Structures are given as structure tokens and as C-alpha cells.
C-alpha angles and dihedrals in degrees: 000000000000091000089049084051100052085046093060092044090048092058096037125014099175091051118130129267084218082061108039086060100043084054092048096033099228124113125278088243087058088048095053093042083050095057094043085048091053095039095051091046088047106246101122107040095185138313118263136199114241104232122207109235108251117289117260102276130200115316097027134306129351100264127212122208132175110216123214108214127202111187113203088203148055142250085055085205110079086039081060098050101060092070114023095093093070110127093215087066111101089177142001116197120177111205144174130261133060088321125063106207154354126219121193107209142183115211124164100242147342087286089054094044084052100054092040085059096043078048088057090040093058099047110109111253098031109128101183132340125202128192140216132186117218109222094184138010121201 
């Protein structure tokens, strides 16, 4: 039932208690002690909007990258904050290994894409910055 349950909620988490109850026939009061049950164990974490990618703008399609950074100082803190801020930046991770971080961008076309890379270029403490373009996202 609980399965039956999650399934419901993935595919829509706004849905009502009221119908919830009425697709799994149980009441509306087992429903709600169900999903107590699953947050408080730690099953459902939270319940999330599924939110449409940006409209096509301007020269072509909205496109997505992920940035390889290289900084060429340390600490890699004050490098990161002078560009986190972008509006552009969806994500930022730092991570371990030879590279020192990866940015996931938006940007509203391959000129875009270009300036937003000679902008990282030009931050003090970049080292490199390489770019790939994402072609699909599951």
C-alpha cells in the first residue's frame, strides 16, 4: 500500500488527501497516518514542483553547460565568490581531484555560452575553464 502510495505522490505531489483515499480505498485519516508514518521514517523528504526548463530566447534554444574550473590560487573561497552571484549559474560544486570545481550554467545561446566562458576566464584566480554542452537531460 505504501508503494501504491509513493507512486500516487511521484506523480503528483499536490494531489488531495480526499483523493489519494478514494485511489487506494482507505480512509482519508489512514492516508494521512501513512504519510506521517513515511516522513518521520524518512522515506518522503518533501514534495517538490516540477519546474519546465526556460523557453527558447532570443538566438535559438536555452542552452545548459557544465564548466570545469582550475583555480590557479588558494584559498579557492574568495576566487568563488566572485562569481557566484551570476545569475546565469544554476549550480556551483567544488570538488576534489585535478579540477576545482564545476558550474552548471543557462545561458540563451552559443554566444552567450561564449562570453559567459571569456567572463570566467577573466576572474582573478581562474586558472582554466572548460566547457561542456549538455545535448539531453533524464
Amino acid at each position: 500500500m505504501d508503494e501504491a502510495l509513493l507512486g500516487l505522490l511521484s506523480a503528483n505531489a499536490r494531489v488531495t488527501l480526499t483523493a489519494l483515499a478514494q485511489k487506494l480505498n482507505l480512509s482519508r485519516t489512514a492516508v494521512q497516518a501513512r504519510m506521517a508514518r513515511l516522513e518521520r521514517d524518512g522515506v518522503i523528504l518533501g514534495y517538490h514542483a516540477a519546474i519546465a526548463p526556460p523557453k527558447p530566447v532570443g538566438e535559438g534554444e536555452v542552452l545548459e553547460a557544465i564548466l570545469s574550473l582550475t583555480f590557479s590560487r588558494r584559498p579557492c573561497a574568495p576566487v568563488v565568490a566572485m562569481f557566484r552571484h551570476w545569475p546565469e549559474i544554476e549550480r556551483y560544486y567544488s570538488v576534489t581531484g585535478p579540477l576545482d570545481g564545476y558550474v552548471i550554467v543557462r545561458v540563451a545561446g552559443p554566444q552567450a555560452l561564449s562570453a559567459l566562458v571569456d567572463r570566467f576566464s577573466a576572474v582573478e584566480g581562474v586558472d582554466a575553464v572548460r566547457c561542456a554542452v549538455v545535448l539531453k537531460s533524464v
